[in-house]
Amino acid sequence: MFYAIIGQDEPGTLSKRIAARPAHLARLHALQEQGKLLLAGPFPAVDALDPGAAGYTGSLIVAEFASLPAAQAWADADPYLAEGVYRQVSVQPFRKVLPA
């Protein structure tokens, strides 16, 4: 089943986000290589593809896991959480409907 993982950034953590990004992306690439990643990306703090110094307010990851506890465990090990970028992370089941 798919699960939506929503991380909400702590304000003022852009430098931490940049520093932790390679480790964060490595985990996402691993999910992608396993064929389990549906989509992933950040929420820009302003209406722009590159928010510059405004940074981001969080991230969305939708990926397949065996169970909610497995998805939660994966989210709990995210480098953004460990480095203090995320102030809160929620994980919930997600049902993809479209595109079919």
PDB file of N, CA and C in Angstrom:
ATOM      1  N   MET A   1       0.845  -1.175   0.000  1.00  0.00           N
ATOM      2  CA  MET A   1       0.000   0.000   0.000  1.00  0.00           C
ATOM      3  C   MET A   1       0.887   1.235   0.000  1.00  0.00           C
ATOM      4  N   PHE A   2       0.355   2.313  -0.569  1.00  0.00           N
ATOM      5  CA  PHE A   2       1.072   3.587  -0.539  1.00  0.00           C
ATOM      6  C   PHE A   2       0.801   4.311   0.774  1.00  0.00           C
ATOM      7  N   TYR A   3       1.789   5.101   1.186  1.00  0.00           N
ATOM      8  CA  TYR A   3       1.676   5.943   2.380  1.00  0.00           C
ATOM      9  C   TYR A   3       2.194   7.324   2.044  1.00  0.00           C
ATOM     10  N   ALA A   4       1.489   8.343   2.539  1.00  0.00           N
ATOM     11  CA  ALA A   4       1.922   9.730   2.386  1.00  0.00           C
ATOM     12  C   ALA A   4       2.687  10.118   3.647  1.00  0.00           C
ATOM     13  N   ILE A   5       3.896  10.592   3.429  1.00  0.00           N
ATOM     14  CA  ILE A   5       4.739  11.064   4.521  1.00  0.00           C
ATOM     15  C   ILE A   5       4.890  12.565   4.329  1.00  0.00           C
ATOM     16  N   ILE A   6       4.400  13.325   5.306  1.00  0.00           N
ATOM     17  CA  ILE A   6       4.433  14.782   5.221  1.00  0.00           C
ATOM     18  C   ILE A   6       5.296  15.311   6.355  1.00  0.00           C
ATOM     19  N   GLY A   7       6.405  15.922   5.966  1.00  0.00           N
ATOM     20  CA  GLY A   7       7.299  16.538   6.939  1.00  0.00           C
ATOM     21  C   GLY A   7       7.092  18.040   6.941  1.00  0.00           C
ATOM     22  N   GLN A   8       6.949  18.620   8.104  1.00  0.00           N
ATOM     23  CA  GLN A   8       6.797  20.067   8.241  1.00  0.00           C
ATOM     24  C   GLN A   8       8.085  20.625   8.820  1.00  0.00           C
ATOM     25  N   ASP A   9       8.680  21.578   8.083  1.00  0.00           N
ATOM     26  CA  ASP A   9       9.963  22.135   8.497  1.00  0.00           C
ATOM     27  C   ASP A   9       9.849  23.049   9.702  1.00  0.00           C
ATOM     28  N   GLU A  10      10.879  23.016  10.508  1.00  0.00           N
ATOM     29  CA  GLU A  10      11.079  24.002  11.568  1.00  0.00           C
ATOM     30  C   GLU A  10      11.509  25.284  10.856  1.00  0.00           C
ATOM     31  N   PRO A  11      10.941  26.432  11.166  1.00  0.00           N
ATOM     32  CA  PRO A  11      11.371  27.677  10.507  1.00  0.00           C
ATOM     33  C   PRO A  11      12.865  27.937  10.713  1.00  0.00           C
ATOM     34  N   GLY A  12      13.490  28.506   9.690  1.00  0.00           N
ATOM     35  CA  GLY A  12      14.889  28.896   9.792  1.00  0.00           C
ATOM     36  C   GLY A  12      15.887  27.759   9.681  1.00  0.00           C
ATOM     37  N   THR A  13      15.495  26.656   9.046  1.00  0.00           N
ATOM     38  CA  THR A  13      16.397  25.501   8.974  1.00  0.00           C
ATOM     39  C   THR A  13      16.892  25.219   7.562  1.00  0.00           C
ATOM     40  N   LEU A  14      16.889  26.222   6.691  1.00  0.00           N
ATOM     41  CA  LEU A  14      17.320  25.992   5.311  1.00  0.00           C
ATOM     42  C   LEU A  14      18.754  25.466   5.250  1.00  0.00           C
ATOM     43  N   SER A  15      19.654  25.999   6.043  1.00  0.00           N
ATOM     44  CA  SER A  15      21.042  25.525   5.998  1.00  0.00           C
ATOM     45  C   SER A  15      21.138  24.068   6.455  1.00  0.00           C
ATOM     46  N   LYS A  16      20.348  23.677   7.433  1.00  0.00           N
ATOM     47  CA  LYS A  16      20.322  22.276   7.868  1.00  0.00           C
ATOM     48  C   LYS A  16      19.762  21.387   6.764  1.00  0.00           C
ATOM     49  N   ARG A  17      18.731  21.878   6.083  1.00  0.00           N
ATOM     50  CA  ARG A  17      18.118  21.124   4.984  1.00  0.00           C
ATOM     51  C   ARG A  17      19.141  20.887   3.879  1.00  0.00           C
ATOM     52  N   ILE A  18      19.863  21.929   3.524  1.00  0.00           N
ATOM     53  CA  ILE A  18      20.867  21.806   2.463  1.00  0.00           C
ATOM     54  C   ILE A  18      21.949  20.801   2.865  1.00  0.00           C
ATOM     55  N   ALA A  19      22.387  20.853   4.114  1.00  0.00           N
ATOM     56  CA  ALA A  19      23.437  19.944   4.585  1.00  0.00           C
ATOM     57  C   ALA A  19      22.970  18.489   4.614  1.00  0.00           C
ATOM     58  N   ALA A  20      21.727  18.250   4.976  1.00  0.00           N
ATOM     59  CA  ALA A  20      21.208  16.882   5.104  1.00  0.00           C
ATOM     60  C   ALA A  20      20.634  16.336   3.795  1.00  0.00           C
ATOM     61  N   ARG A  21      20.521  17.181   2.784  1.00  0.00           N
ATOM     62  CA  ARG A  21      19.863  16.790   1.534  1.00  0.00           C
ATOM     63  C   ARG A  21      20.491  15.565   0.863  1.00  0.00           C
ATOM     64  N   PRO A  22      21.820  15.453   0.752  1.00  0.00           N
ATOM     65  CA  PRO A  22      22.370  14.258   0.089  1.00  0.00           C
ATOM     66  C   PRO A  22      21.940  12.945   0.762  1.00  0.00           C
ATOM     67  N   ALA A  23      21.941  12.891   2.069  1.00  0.00           N
ATOM     68  CA  ALA A  23      21.526  11.673   2.781  1.00  0.00           C
ATOM     69  C   ALA A  23      20.025  11.434   2.604  1.00  0.00           C
ATOM     70  N   HIS A  24      19.250  12.506   2.639  1.00  0.00           N
ATOM     71  CA  HIS A  24      17.801  12.413   2.443  1.00  0.00           C
ATOM     72  C   HIS A  24      17.503  11.863   1.041  1.00  0.00           C
ATOM     73  N   LEU A  25      18.166  12.421   0.027  1.00  0.00           N
ATOM     74  CA  LEU A  25      17.935  11.973  -1.347  1.00  0.00           C
ATOM     75  C   LEU A  25      18.407  10.544  -1.582  1.00  0.00           C
ATOM     76  N   ALA A  26      19.476  10.136  -0.917  1.00  0.00           N
ATOM     77  CA  ALA A  26      19.968   8.763  -1.079  1.00  0.00           C
ATOM     78  C   ALA A  26      18.897   7.760  -0.676  1.00  0.00           C
ATOM     79  N   ARG A  27      18.177   8.052   0.386  1.00  0.00           N
ATOM     80  CA  ARG A  27      17.111   7.152   0.826  1.00  0.00           C
ATOM     81  C   ARG A  27      15.959   7.120  -0.176  1.00  0.00           C
ATOM     82  N   LEU A  28      15.658   8.282  -0.755  1.00  0.00           N
ATOM     83  CA  LEU A  28      14.598   8.343  -1.760  1.00  0.00           C
ATOM     84  C   LEU A  28      15.009   7.600  -3.029  1.00  0.00           C
ATOM     85  N   HIS A  29      16.271   7.747  -3.425  1.00  0.00           N
ATOM     86  CA  HIS A  29      16.757   7.019  -4.602  1.00  0.00           C
ATOM     87  C   HIS A  29      16.685   5.509  -4.368  1.00  0.00           C
ATOM     88  N   ALA A  30      16.954   5.066  -3.153  1.00  0.00           N
ATOM     89  CA  ALA A  30      16.851   3.639  -2.831  1.00  0.00           C
ATOM     90  C   ALA A  30      15.409   3.154  -3.001  1.00  0.00           C
ATOM     91  N   LEU A  31      14.446   3.947  -2.533  1.00  0.00           N
ATOM     92  CA  LEU A  31      13.037   3.585  -2.734  1.00  0.00           C
ATOM     93  C   LEU A  31      12.698   3.542  -4.219  1.00  0.00           C
ATOM     94  N   GLN A  32      13.216   4.507  -4.959  1.00  0.00           N
ATOM     95  CA  GLN A  32      12.954   4.562  -6.401  1.00  0.00           C
ATOM     96  C   GLN A  32      13.533   3.328  -7.102  1.00  0.00           C
ATOM     97  N   GLU A  33      14.737   2.947  -6.751  1.00  0.00           N
ATOM     98  CA  GLU A  33      15.368   1.773  -7.356  1.00  0.00           C
ATOM     99  C   GLU A  33      14.592   0.496  -7.043  1.00  0.00           C
ATOM    100  N   GLN A  34      13.918   0.469  -5.905  1.00  0.00           N
ATOM    101  CA  GLN A  34      13.099  -0.684  -5.525  1.00  0.00           C
ATOM    102  C   GLN A  34      11.712  -0.635  -6.173  1.00  0.00           C
ATOM    103  N   GLY A  35      11.423   0.436  -6.921  1.00  0.00           N
ATOM    104  CA  GLY A  35      10.130   0.590  -7.561  1.00  0.00           C
ATOM    105  C   GLY A  35       9.015   0.959  -6.603  1.00  0.00           C
ATOM    106  N   LYS A  36       9.368   1.548  -5.451  1.00  0.00           N
ATOM    107  CA  LYS A  36       8.378   1.846  -4.418  1.00  0.00           C
ATOM    108  C   LYS A  36       8.039   3.325  -4.283  1.00  0.00           C
ATOM    109  N   LEU A  37       8.755   4.198  -4.960  1.00  0.00           N
ATOM    110  CA  LEU A  37       8.527   5.638  -4.821  1.00  0.00           C
ATOM    111  C   LEU A  37       7.537   6.124  -5.867  1.00  0.00           C
ATOM    112  N   LEU A  38       6.430   6.700  -5.432  1.00  0.00           N
ATOM    113  CA  LEU A  38       5.452   7.268  -6.356  1.00  0.00           C
ATOM    114  C   LEU A  38       5.815   8.708  -6.688  1.00  0.00           C
ATOM    115  N   LEU A  39       6.125   9.498  -5.650  1.00  0.00           N
ATOM    116  CA  LEU A  39       6.553  10.876  -5.861  1.00  0.00           C
ATOM    117  C   LEU A  39       7.175  11.417  -4.587  1.00  0.00           C
ATOM    118  N   ALA A  40       7.970  12.462  -4.756  1.00  0.00           N
ATOM    119  CA  ALA A  40       8.592  13.117  -3.604  1.00  0.00           C
ATOM    120  C   ALA A  40       9.013  14.521  -4.004  1.00  0.00           C
ATOM    121  N   GLY A  41       8.904  15.435  -3.071  1.00  0.00           N
ATOM    122  CA  GLY A  41       9.362  16.797  -3.331  1.00  0.00           C
ATOM    123  C   GLY A  41       9.042  17.717  -2.176  1.00  0.00           C
ATOM    124  N   PRO A  42       9.696  18.897  -2.195  1.00  0.00           N
ATOM    125  CA  PRO A  42       9.504  19.867  -1.125  1.00  0.00           C
ATOM    126  C   PRO A  42       8.371  20.847  -1.425  1.00  0.00           C
ATOM    127  N   PHE A  43       7.934  21.533  -0.369  1.00  0.00           N
ATOM    128  CA  PHE A  43       6.956  22.615  -0.478  1.00  0.00           C
ATOM    129  C   PHE A  43       7.716  23.938  -0.413  1.00  0.00           C
ATOM    130  N   PRO A  44       7.862  24.648  -1.545  1.00  0.00           N
ATOM    131  CA  PRO A  44       8.533  25.950  -1.486  1.00  0.00           C
ATOM    132  C   PRO A  44       7.759  26.918  -0.587  1.00  0.00           C
ATOM    133  N   ALA A  45       8.502  27.754   0.131  1.00  0.00           N
ATOM    134  CA  ALA A  45       7.877  28.720   1.045  1.00  0.00           C
ATOM    135  C   ALA A  45       7.220  29.873   0.293  1.00  0.00           C
ATOM    136  N   VAL A  46       7.599  30.057  -0.966  1.00  0.00           N
ATOM    137  CA  VAL A  46       7.004  31.089  -1.814  1.00  0.00           C
ATOM    138  C   VAL A  46       6.591  30.454  -3.136  1.00  0.00           C
ATOM    139  N   ASP A  47       5.802  31.150  -3.899  1.00  0.00           N
ATOM    140  CA  ASP A  47       5.273  30.630  -5.160  1.00  0.00           C
ATOM    141  C   ASP A  47       6.339  30.708  -6.250  1.00  0.00           C
ATOM    142  N   ALA A  48       7.334  29.808  -6.157  1.00  0.00           N
ATOM    143  CA  ALA A  48       8.417  29.779  -7.128  1.00  0.00           C
ATOM    144  C   ALA A  48       9.047  28.394  -7.110  1.00  0.00           C
ATOM    145  N   LEU A  49       9.543  27.963  -8.282  1.00  0.00           N
ATOM    146  CA  LEU A  49      10.231  26.675  -8.325  1.00  0.00           C
ATOM    147  C   LEU A  49      11.483  26.699  -7.473  1.00  0.00           C
ATOM    148  N   ASP A  50      12.205  27.811  -7.494  1.00  0.00           N
ATOM    149  CA  ASP A  50      13.395  27.976  -6.654  1.00  0.00           C
ATOM    150  C   ASP A  50      13.097  29.096  -5.671  1.00  0.00           C
ATOM    151  N   PRO A  51      12.791  28.767  -4.426  1.00  0.00           N
ATOM    152  CA  PRO A  51      12.404  29.791  -3.463  1.00  0.00           C
ATOM    153  C   PRO A  51      13.575  30.594  -2.901  1.00  0.00           C
ATOM    154  N   GLY A  52      14.796  30.244  -3.282  1.00  0.00           N
ATOM    155  CA  GLY A  52      15.954  30.973  -2.790  1.00  0.00           C
ATOM    156  C   GLY A  52      16.024  30.961  -1.275  1.00  0.00           C
ATOM    157  N   ALA A  53      16.323  32.114  -0.714  1.00  0.00           N
ATOM    158  CA  ALA A  53      16.500  32.237   0.738  1.00  0.00           C
ATOM    159  C   ALA A  53      15.213  31.988   1.521  1.00  0.00           C
ATOM    160  N   ALA A  54      14.046  32.059   0.849  1.00  0.00           N
ATOM    161  CA  ALA A  54      12.779  31.784   1.538  1.00  0.00           C
ATOM    162  C   ALA A  54      12.713  30.328   1.982  1.00  0.00           C
ATOM    163  N   GLY A  55      13.392  29.456   1.248  1.00  0.00           N
ATOM    164  CA  GLY A  55      13.460  28.050   1.627  1.00  0.00           C
ATOM    165  C   GLY A  55      12.172  27.283   1.406  1.00  0.00           C
ATOM    166  N   TYR A  56      11.954  26.328   2.285  1.00  0.00           N
ATOM    167  CA  TYR A  56      10.845  25.397   2.145  1.00  0.00           C
ATOM    168  C   TYR A  56      10.089  25.289   3.462  1.00  0.00           C
ATOM    169  N   THR A  57       8.851  24.830   3.363  1.00  0.00           N
ATOM    170  CA  THR A  57       8.035  24.651   4.566  1.00  0.00           C
ATOM    171  C   THR A  57       7.864  23.193   4.941  1.00  0.00           C
ATOM    172  N   GLY A  58       8.328  22.300   4.073  1.00  0.00           N
ATOM    173  CA  GLY A  58       8.202  20.882   4.345  1.00  0.00           C
ATOM    174  C   GLY A  58       8.356  20.065   3.091  1.00  0.00           C
ATOM    175  N   SER A  59       7.962  18.800   3.174  1.00  0.00           N
ATOM    176  CA  SER A  59       8.107  17.865   2.051  1.00  0.00           C
ATOM    177  C   SER A  59       6.963  16.865   2.041  1.00  0.00           C
ATOM    178  N   LEU A  60       6.742  16.309   0.857  1.00  0.00           N
ATOM    179  CA  LEU A  60       5.773  15.232   0.672  1.00  0.00           C
ATOM    180  C   LEU A  60       6.469  14.063   0.001  1.00  0.00           C
ATOM    181  N   ILE A  61       6.299  12.890   0.558  1.00  0.00           N
ATOM    182  CA  ILE A  61       6.801  11.656  -0.028  1.00  0.00           C
ATOM    183  C   ILE A  61       5.624  10.691  -0.074  1.00  0.00           C
ATOM    184  N   VAL A  62       5.397  10.102  -1.233  1.00  0.00           N
ATOM    185  CA  VAL A  62       4.386   9.051  -1.346  1.00  0.00           C
ATOM    186  C   VAL A  62       5.109   7.820  -1.855  1.00  0.00           C
ATOM    187  N   ALA A  63       5.102   6.778  -1.043  1.00  0.00           N
ATOM    188  CA  ALA A  63       5.835   5.562  -1.378  1.00  0.00           C
ATOM    189  C   ALA A  63       5.104   4.337  -0.855  1.00  0.00           C
ATOM    190  N   GLU A  64       5.477   3.207  -1.411  1.00  0.00           N
ATOM    191  CA  GLU A  64       4.865   1.932  -1.022  1.00  0.00           C
ATOM    192  C   GLU A  64       5.675   1.289   0.105  1.00  0.00           C
ATOM    193  N   PHE A  65       4.953   0.852   1.119  1.00  0.00           N
ATOM    194  CA  PHE A  65       5.551   0.130   2.242  1.00  0.00           C
ATOM    195  C   PHE A  65       4.655  -1.051   2.571  1.00  0.00           C
ATOM    196  N   ALA A  66       5.196  -2.011   3.303  1.00  0.00           N
ATOM    197  CA  ALA A  66       4.437  -3.211   3.663  1.00  0.00           C
ATOM    198  C   ALA A  66       3.323  -2.925   4.653  1.00  0.00           C
ATOM    199  N   SER A  67       3.493  -1.875   5.472  1.00  0.00           N
ATOM    200  CA  SER A  67       2.504  -1.582   6.510  1.00  0.00           C
ATOM    201  C   SER A  67       2.704  -0.155   7.011  1.00  0.00           C
ATOM    202  N   LEU A  68       1.739   0.328   7.755  1.00  0.00           N
ATOM    203  CA  LEU A  68       1.866   1.644   8.370  1.00  0.00           C
ATOM    204  C   LEU A  68       3.057   1.697   9.327  1.00  0.00           C
ATOM    205  N   PRO A  69       3.265   0.686  10.176  1.00  0.00           N
ATOM    206  CA  PRO A  69       4.461   0.731  11.032  1.00  0.00           C
ATOM    207  C   PRO A  69       5.768   0.773  10.236  1.00  0.00           C
ATOM    208  N   ALA A  70       5.817   0.083   9.103  1.00  0.00           N
ATOM    209  CA  ALA A  70       7.028   0.118   8.269  1.00  0.00           C
ATOM    210  C   ALA A  70       7.237   1.506   7.678  1.00  0.00           C
ATOM    211  N   ALA A  71       6.162   2.130   7.234  1.00  0.00           N
ATOM    212  CA  ALA A  71       6.258   3.492   6.695  1.00  0.00           C
ATOM    213  C   ALA A  71       6.679   4.470   7.791  1.00  0.00           C
ATOM    214  N   GLN A  72       6.125   4.306   8.978  1.00  0.00           N
ATOM    215  CA  GLN A  72       6.467   5.185  10.095  1.00  0.00           C
ATOM    216  C   GLN A  72       7.941   5.015  10.479  1.00  0.00           C
ATOM    217  N   ALA A  73       8.413   3.780  10.500  1.00  0.00           N
ATOM    218  CA  ALA A  73       9.816   3.527  10.842  1.00  0.00           C
ATOM    219  C   ALA A  73      10.740   4.159   9.812  1.00  0.00           C
ATOM    220  N   TRP A  74      10.377   4.072   8.539  1.00  0.00           N
ATOM    221  CA  TRP A  74      11.184   4.686   7.489  1.00  0.00           C
ATOM    222  C   TRP A  74      11.208   6.204   7.679  1.00  0.00           C
ATOM    223  N   ALA A  75      10.048   6.792   7.947  1.00  0.00           N
ATOM    224  CA  ALA A  75       9.964   8.241   8.152  1.00  0.00           C
ATOM    225  C   ALA A  75      10.751   8.678   9.381  1.00  0.00           C
ATOM    226  N   ASP A  76      10.695   7.882  10.436  1.00  0.00           N
ATOM    227  CA  ASP A  76      11.402   8.220  11.670  1.00  0.00           C
ATOM    228  C   ASP A  76      12.916   8.233  11.496  1.00  0.00           C
ATOM    229  N   ALA A  77      13.419   7.548  10.467  1.00  0.00           N
ATOM    230  CA  ALA A  77      14.861   7.480  10.216  1.00  0.00           C
ATOM    231  C   ALA A  77      15.334   8.521   9.204  1.00  0.00           C
ATOM    232  N   ASP A  78      14.460   9.429   8.795  1.00  0.00           N
ATOM    233  CA  ASP A  78      14.833  10.426   7.790  1.00  0.00           C
ATOM    234  C   ASP A  78      15.888  11.383   8.335  1.00  0.00           C
ATOM    235  N   PRO A  79      16.947  11.646   7.568  1.00  0.00           N
ATOM    236  CA  PRO A  79      17.974  12.593   7.998  1.00  0.00           C
ATOM    237  C   PRO A  79      17.429  13.990   8.295  1.00  0.00           C
ATOM    238  N   TYR A  80      16.386  14.418   7.599  1.00  0.00           N
ATOM    239  CA  TYR A  80      15.813  15.733   7.892  1.00  0.00           C
ATOM    240  C   TYR A  80      15.243  15.775   9.304  1.00  0.00           C
ATOM    241  N   LEU A  81      14.694  14.682   9.765  1.00  0.00           N
ATOM    242  CA  LEU A  81      14.177  14.615  11.132  1.00  0.00           C
ATOM    243  C   LEU A  81      15.339  14.580  12.127  1.00  0.00           C
ATOM    244  N   ALA A  82      16.329  13.763  11.835  1.00  0.00           N
ATOM    245  CA  ALA A  82      17.485  13.627  12.729  1.00  0.00           C
ATOM    246  C   ALA A  82      18.262  14.933  12.873  1.00  0.00           C
ATOM    247  N   GLU A  83      18.317  15.730  11.806  1.00  0.00           N
ATOM    248  CA  GLU A  83      19.096  16.971  11.818  1.00  0.00           C
ATOM    249  C   GLU A  83      18.283  18.198  12.245  1.00  0.00           C
ATOM    250  N   GLY A  84      17.019  17.991  12.598  1.00  0.00           N
ATOM    251  CA  GLY A  84      16.208  19.095  13.093  1.00  0.00           C
ATOM    252  C   GLY A  84      15.565  19.957  12.024  1.00  0.00           C
ATOM    253  N   VAL A  85      15.532  19.469  10.789  1.00  0.00           N
ATOM    254  CA  VAL A  85      14.840  20.200   9.721  1.00  0.00           C
ATOM    255  C   VAL A  85      13.333  20.067   9.918  1.00  0.00           C
ATOM    256  N   TYR A  86      12.880  18.838  10.071  1.00  0.00           N
ATOM    257  CA  TYR A  86      11.452  18.597  10.291  1.00  0.00           C
ATOM    258  C   TYR A  86      11.125  18.796  11.765  1.00  0.00           C
ATOM    259  N   ARG A  87      10.065  19.566  12.011  1.00  0.00           N
ATOM    260  CA  ARG A  87       9.578  19.700  13.393  1.00  0.00           C
ATOM    261  C   ARG A  87       8.485  18.691  13.672  1.00  0.00           C
ATOM    262  N   GLN A  88       7.871  18.202  12.588  1.00  0.00           N
ATOM    263  CA  GLN A  88       6.792  17.226  12.726  1.00  0.00           C
ATOM    264  C   GLN A  88       6.710  16.402  11.451  1.00  0.00           C
ATOM    265  N   VAL A  89       6.421  15.118  11.608  1.00  0.00           N
ATOM    266  CA  VAL A  89       6.234  14.228  10.463  1.00  0.00           C
ATOM    267  C   VAL A  89       4.964  13.426  10.694  1.00  0.00           C
ATOM    268  N   SER A  90       4.104  13.398   9.685  1.00  0.00           N
ATOM    269  CA  SER A  90       2.914  12.556   9.767  1.00  0.00           C
ATOM    270  C   SER A  90       2.972  11.514   8.658  1.00  0.00           C
ATOM    271  N   VAL A  91       2.430  10.352   8.949  1.00  0.00           N
ATOM    272  CA  VAL A  91       2.391   9.244   7.996  1.00  0.00           C
ATOM    273  C   VAL A  91       0.972   8.721   7.975  1.00  0.00           C
ATOM    274  N   GLN A  92       0.423   8.590   6.776  1.00  0.00           N
ATOM    275  CA  GLN A  92      -0.928   8.062   6.666  1.00  0.00           C
ATOM    276  C   GLN A  92      -1.092   7.271   5.385  1.00  0.00           C
ATOM    277  N   PRO A  93      -2.007   6.308   5.380  1.00  0.00           N
ATOM    278  CA  PRO A  93      -2.259   5.542   4.162  1.00  0.00           C
ATOM    279  C   PRO A  93      -2.723   6.462   3.036  1.00  0.00           C
ATOM    280  N   PHE A  94      -2.356   6.103   1.818  1.00  0.00           N
ATOM    281  CA  PHE A  94      -2.695   6.899   0.621  1.00  0.00           C
ATOM    282  C   PHE A  94      -3.164   5.955  -0.458  1.00  0.00           C
ATOM    283  N   ARG A  95      -4.293   6.287  -1.059  1.00  0.00           N
ATOM    284  CA  ARG A  95      -4.831   5.480  -2.161  1.00  0.00           C
ATOM    285  C   ARG A  95      -4.733   6.279  -3.441  1.00  0.00           C
ATOM    286  N   LYS A  96      -3.908   5.820  -4.365  1.00  0.00           N
ATOM    287  CA  LYS A  96      -3.757   6.488  -5.652  1.00  0.00           C
ATOM    288  C   LYS A  96      -4.947   6.142  -6.537  1.00  0.00           C
ATOM    289  N   VAL A  97      -5.615   7.177  -7.064  1.00  0.00           N
ATOM    290  CA  VAL A  97      -6.751   6.986  -7.951  1.00  0.00           C
ATOM    291  C   VAL A  97      -6.417   7.448  -9.357  1.00  0.00           C
ATOM    292  N   LEU A  98      -5.845   8.658  -9.484  1.00  0.00           N
ATOM    293  CA  LEU A  98      -5.500   9.208 -10.789  1.00  0.00           C
ATOM    294  C   LEU A  98      -4.087   9.767 -10.762  1.00  0.00           C
ATOM    295  N   PRO A  99      -3.389   9.762 -11.853  1.00  0.00           N
ATOM    296  CA  PRO A  99      -3.777   9.096 -13.077  1.00  0.00           C
ATOM    297  C   PRO A  99      -3.792   7.582 -12.910  1.00  0.00           C
ATOM    298  N   ALA A 100      -4.671   6.971 -13.679  1.00  0.00           N
ATOM    299  CA  ALA A 100      -4.855   5.512 -13.590  1.00  0.00           C
ATOM    300  C   ALA A 100      -3.674   4.777 -14.181  1.00  0.00           C
TER     301      ALA A 100
END
